[in-house]
Tab-separated table of N, CA and C in Angstrom:
chain	number	residue	atom	x	y	z
C	1	ASN	N	-4.974	-0.205	18.633
C	1	ASN	CA	-4.803	0.819	17.747
C	1	ASN	C	-6.051	1.946	18.304
C	2	TYR	N	-6.927	1.800	19.426
C	2	TYR	CA	-7.843	2.817	19.368
C	2	TYR	C	-7.268	3.262	20.837
C	3	SER	N	-6.303	3.806	21.395
C	3	SER	CA	-5.730	4.442	22.673
C	3	SER	C	-4.716	5.135	22.372
C	4	PHE	N	-4.773	6.043	23.492
C	4	PHE	CA	-3.482	7.079	23.493
C	4	PHE	C	-2.680	6.539	24.838
C	5	THR	N	-1.321	6.875	24.634
C	5	THR	CA	-0.308	6.719	25.256
C	5	THR	C	0.510	7.942	25.725
C	6	PRO	N	0.489	8.519	26.819
C	6	PRO	CA	-0.342	8.506	28.095
C	6	PRO	C	-1.523	8.352	28.178
C	7	SER	N	-2.382	7.801	28.809
C	7	SER	CA	-3.885	8.230	29.028
C	7	SER	C	-4.192	9.311	29.666
C	8	THR	N	-3.475	9.888	30.718
C	8	THR	CA	-3.442	10.951	31.451
C	8	THR	C	-2.582	11.870	31.081
C	9	ILE	N	-2.360	13.130	31.080
C	9	ILE	CA	-1.688	14.140	31.014
C	9	ILE	C	-1.892	15.102	32.093
C	10	THR	N	-1.021	15.672	33.196
C	10	THR	CA	-1.039	16.579	34.088
C	10	THR	C	-0.249	17.659	33.894
C	11	VAL	N	-0.841	18.928	33.898
C	11	VAL	CA	-0.313	20.143	33.861
C	11	VAL	C	-0.492	20.852	35.096
C	12	LYS	N	-0.083	22.294	35.135
C	12	LYS	CA	-0.319	23.389	36.126
C	12	LYS	C	-1.243	24.468	35.278
C	13	LYS	N	-2.260	25.072	36.112
C	13	LYS	CA	-2.867	26.170	35.302
C	13	LYS	C	-1.839	27.235	35.159
C	14	GLY	N	-1.838	27.694	33.654
C	14	GLY	CA	-1.255	28.797	33.484
C	14	GLY	C	0.141	28.148	32.564
C	15	ASP	N	0.289	26.936	32.755
C	15	ASP	CA	1.573	26.111	31.716
C	15	ASP	C	1.108	26.400	30.284
C	16	LYS	N	2.217	26.930	29.441
C	16	LYS	CA	2.102	26.762	28.131
C	16	LYS	C	2.347	25.216	27.764
C	17	VAL	N	1.292	24.628	27.027
C	17	VAL	CA	1.421	23.194	26.792
C	17	VAL	C	1.656	22.845	25.169
C	18	LYS	N	2.496	22.084	25.106
C	18	LYS	CA	2.678	21.467	23.772
C	18	LYS	C	2.621	19.836	23.900
C	19	ILE	N	1.749	19.523	23.021
C	19	ILE	CA	1.358	17.857	22.921
C	19	ILE	C	1.780	17.555	21.598
C	20	THR	N	2.746	16.688	21.438
C	20	THR	CA	3.229	15.929	20.052
C	20	THR	C	2.427	14.782	20.018
C	21	PHE	N	1.593	14.585	18.997
C	21	PHE	CA	0.844	13.556	18.634
C	21	PHE	C	1.561	12.411	17.607
C	22	LYS	N	1.989	11.399	18.168
C	22	LYS	CA	2.852	10.461	16.845
C	22	LYS	C	2.006	9.288	16.936
C	23	ASN	N	1.493	9.354	15.482
C	23	ASN	CA	0.809	8.218	15.052
C	23	ASN	C	1.126	6.958	14.855
C	24	MET	N	0.962	5.736	15.727
C	24	MET	CA	1.695	4.482	15.202
C	24	MET	C	1.200	3.729	14.122
C	25	ASN	N	-0.202	3.988	13.991
C	25	ASN	CA	-1.110	3.210	12.786
C	25	ASN	C	-2.236	3.567	12.540
C	26	GLY	N	-2.768	3.424	11.380
C	26	GLY	CA	-4.188	3.893	10.882
C	26	GLY	C	-4.241	5.339	10.877
C	27	SER	N	-5.561	5.775	10.697
C	27	SER	CA	-5.645	7.465	10.491
C	27	SER	C	-6.293	7.891	11.792
C	28	HIS	N	-5.584	9.190	12.183
C	28	HIS	CA	-6.081	9.191	13.779
C	28	HIS	C	-5.729	10.938	13.853
C	29	SER	N	-6.356	11.437	14.864
C	29	SER	CA	-6.167	12.965	15.449
C	29	SER	C	-6.203	13.012	16.716
C	30	LEU	N	-6.059	14.122	17.217
C	30	LEU	CA	-5.936	14.611	18.755
C	30	LEU	C	-6.877	15.494	18.902
C	31	LYS	N	-7.601	16.001	19.557
C	31	LYS	CA	-8.610	17.116	19.929
C	31	LYS	C	-8.916	17.440	21.154
C	32	ILE	N	-8.950	18.405	21.613
C	32	ILE	CA	-9.241	19.035	22.800
C	32	ILE	C	-10.327	20.299	22.743
C	33	ASP	N	-11.491	19.655	22.809
C	33	ASP	CA	-12.674	20.894	22.553
C	33	ASP	C	-12.628	22.010	23.573
C	34	GLU	N	-12.423	21.943	24.910
C	34	GLU	CA	-12.218	23.133	25.614
C	34	GLU	C	-10.950	24.079	25.572
C	35	PHE	N	-10.086	23.523	24.863
C	35	PHE	CA	-8.997	24.539	24.302
C	35	PHE	C	-8.959	25.119	22.877
C	36	LYS	N	-10.178	24.403	22.288
C	36	LYS	CA	-10.108	24.773	20.845
C	36	LYS	C	-8.832	24.196	20.028
C	37	VAL	N	-8.192	23.265	20.297
C	37	VAL	CA	-7.216	22.881	19.647
C	37	VAL	C	-7.165	21.348	18.888
C	38	GLU	N	-6.771	20.977	17.926
C	38	GLU	CA	-6.825	20.056	17.211
C	38	GLU	C	-5.640	19.302	16.308
C	39	THR	N	-4.963	18.511	16.033
C	39	THR	CA	-4.161	17.956	15.221
C	39	THR	C	-4.872	17.857	13.956
C	40	LYS	N	-4.078	17.807	12.930
C	40	LYS	CA	-4.667	17.080	11.794
C	40	LYS	C	-4.554	15.648	11.848
C	41	THR	N	-5.739	15.084	10.956
C	41	THR	CA	-5.766	13.604	10.834
C	41	THR	C	-4.678	13.331	9.941
C	42	ILE	N	-3.855	12.299	10.780
C	42	ILE	CA	-2.390	11.896	10.188
C	42	ILE	C	-2.366	10.385	10.356
C	43	GLN	N	-1.559	9.989	9.304
C	43	GLN	CA	-1.473	8.679	9.081
C	43	GLN	C	-0.054	8.073	10.016
C	44	GLY	N	-0.321	6.458	10.075
C	44	GLY	CA	0.505	5.818	10.748
C	44	GLY	C	1.908	6.353	10.457
C	45	GLY	N	2.754	6.678	11.361
C	45	GLY	CA	4.460	6.826	11.283
C	45	GLY	C	4.395	8.473	11.284
C	46	ALA	N	3.211	9.352	11.284
C	46	ALA	CA	3.410	10.826	11.169
C	46	ALA	C	3.186	11.074	12.596
C	47	GLU	N	3.500	12.606	12.610
C	47	GLU	CA	3.181	13.217	13.831
C	47	GLU	C	2.732	14.664	13.659
C	48	ASP	N	2.219	15.219	14.651
C	48	ASP	CA	1.713	16.553	14.401
C	48	ASP	C	1.592	17.103	15.673
C	49	SER	N	1.602	18.346	16.278
C	49	SER	CA	1.676	19.051	17.535
C	49	SER	C	0.789	20.014	17.902
C	50	ILE	N	0.005	20.101	19.060
C	50	ILE	CA	-0.790	21.496	19.195
C	50	ILE	C	-0.037	22.038	20.519
C	51	GLU	N	-0.522	23.502	20.425
C	51	GLU	CA	0.115	24.153	21.557
C	51	GLU	C	-1.217	25.102	22.035
C	52	PHE	N	-1.342	25.138	23.386
C	52	PHE	CA	-2.038	25.959	23.864
C	52	PHE	C	-1.730	26.508	25.486
C	53	THR	N	-2.080	27.504	25.731
C	53	THR	CA	-1.988	27.779	27.465
C	53	THR	C	-3.187	27.170	28.305
C	54	ALA	N	-2.708	26.442	29.380
C	54	ALA	CA	-3.724	25.577	30.065
C	54	ALA	C	-4.614	26.851	31.079
C	55	ASP	N	-5.419	27.663	30.676
C	55	ASP	CA	-5.850	29.075	31.428
C	55	ASP	C	-7.070	28.557	32.351
C	56	LYS	N	-7.537	27.252	32.354
C	56	LYS	CA	-8.668	26.898	33.096
C	56	LYS	C	-8.177	25.369	33.950
C	57	THR	N	-8.655	25.143	35.292
C	57	THR	CA	-8.557	23.860	35.796
C	57	THR	C	-9.378	23.077	35.756
C	58	GLY	N	-9.631	21.884	36.040
C	58	GLY	CA	-10.328	20.767	35.709
C	58	GLY	C	-9.643	19.568	35.012
C	59	SER	N	-10.667	18.754	34.541
C	59	SER	CA	-10.236	17.246	33.876
C	59	SER	C	-11.094	17.583	32.581
C	60	PHE	N	-10.349	17.391	31.350
C	60	PHE	CA	-10.884	17.664	30.229
C	60	PHE	C	-10.351	16.371	29.296
C	61	VAL	N	-11.374	16.108	28.333
C	61	VAL	CA	-11.146	14.694	27.603
C	61	VAL	C	-10.225	15.277	26.329
C	62	TYR	N	-9.352	14.439	25.831
C	62	TYR	CA	-8.608	14.696	24.644
C	62	TYR	C	-8.900	13.347	23.850
C	63	TYR	N	-9.440	13.073	22.501
C	63	TYR	CA	-9.606	12.313	21.944
C	63	TYR	C	-9.605	12.205	20.620
C	64	CYS	N	-9.945	11.201	19.392
C	64	CYS	CA	-9.536	11.090	18.147
C	64	CYS	C	-11.013	11.503	17.956
C	65	ASP	N	-11.184	12.379	16.516
C	65	ASP	CA	-12.305	12.447	16.135
C	65	ASP	C	-12.534	11.928	14.823
C	66	VAL	N	-11.878	11.046	14.311
C	66	VAL	CA	-11.915	10.066	13.236
C	66	VAL	C	-13.177	9.250	13.512
C	67	GLY	N	-14.169	9.334	12.683
C	67	GLY	CA	-14.984	8.297	12.700
C	67	GLY	C	-15.566	7.823	14.178
C	68	SER	N	-15.878	6.446	14.572
C	68	SER	CA	-16.382	6.203	15.980
C	68	SER	C	-14.795	5.917	16.873
C	69	HIS	N	-13.878	6.135	16.369
C	69	HIS	CA	-12.509	6.167	17.446
C	69	HIS	C	-12.706	6.387	18.817
C	70	ARG	N	-13.324	7.455	19.017
C	70	ARG	CA	-13.391	8.055	20.485
C	70	ARG	C	-14.420	6.985	21.291
C	71	SER	N	-15.464	6.446	20.655
C	71	SER	CA	-16.300	5.547	21.147
C	71	SER	C	-15.817	4.054	21.440
C	72	LYS	N	-14.853	3.972	20.540
C	72	LYS	CA	-13.880	2.653	20.728
C	72	LYS	C	-12.969	2.685	21.679
C	73	GLY	N	-12.800	3.970	22.398
C	73	GLY	CA	-11.998	3.994	23.342
C	73	GLY	C	-10.683	4.814	23.246
C	74	MET	N	-10.615	5.687	22.230
C	74	MET	CA	-9.579	6.312	21.856
C	74	MET	C	-9.776	7.692	22.520
C	75	TRP	N	-9.435	7.674	23.699
C	75	TRP	CA	-9.777	9.158	24.493
C	75	TRP	C	-8.757	8.914	25.577
C	76	GLY	N	-8.518	9.962	26.175
C	76	GLY	CA	-7.571	10.187	27.361
C	76	GLY	C	-7.898	11.580	28.266
C	77	THR	N	-7.349	11.811	29.471
C	77	THR	CA	-7.769	12.865	30.255
C	77	THR	C	-6.577	13.923	30.200
C	78	LEU	N	-6.858	15.176	30.357
C	78	LEU	CA	-5.934	16.217	30.364
C	78	LEU	C	-6.460	16.774	31.747
C	79	LYS	N	-5.362	16.774	32.730
C	79	LYS	CA	-5.783	17.176	34.020
C	79	LYS	C	-5.053	18.718	34.321
C	80	VAL	N	-5.687	19.653	34.479
C	80	VAL	CA	-5.216	20.943	34.601
C	80	VAL	C	-5.226	21.425	36.207
C	81	GLU	N	-4.287	21.421	37.019
C	81	GLU	CA	-4.255	21.724	38.479
C	81	GLU	C	-3.763	23.023	38.945
């Protein structure tokens, strides 16, 4: 209940990125601070999308910002090459 699949997403710098977050159960969100994007907090069975341009290289954490979900392991890595 506290993980993302996939746990790593790799894109190229300059790519227009669309991530569709499909929540399987519970109440969760997906947020990437460095690109200033986040989904709504959604319930199990729902989905929401974010779109942004990967305009900087590096590794960035995406995570659920509901309660302590991030500290429970609900995070992943966005790699921009």
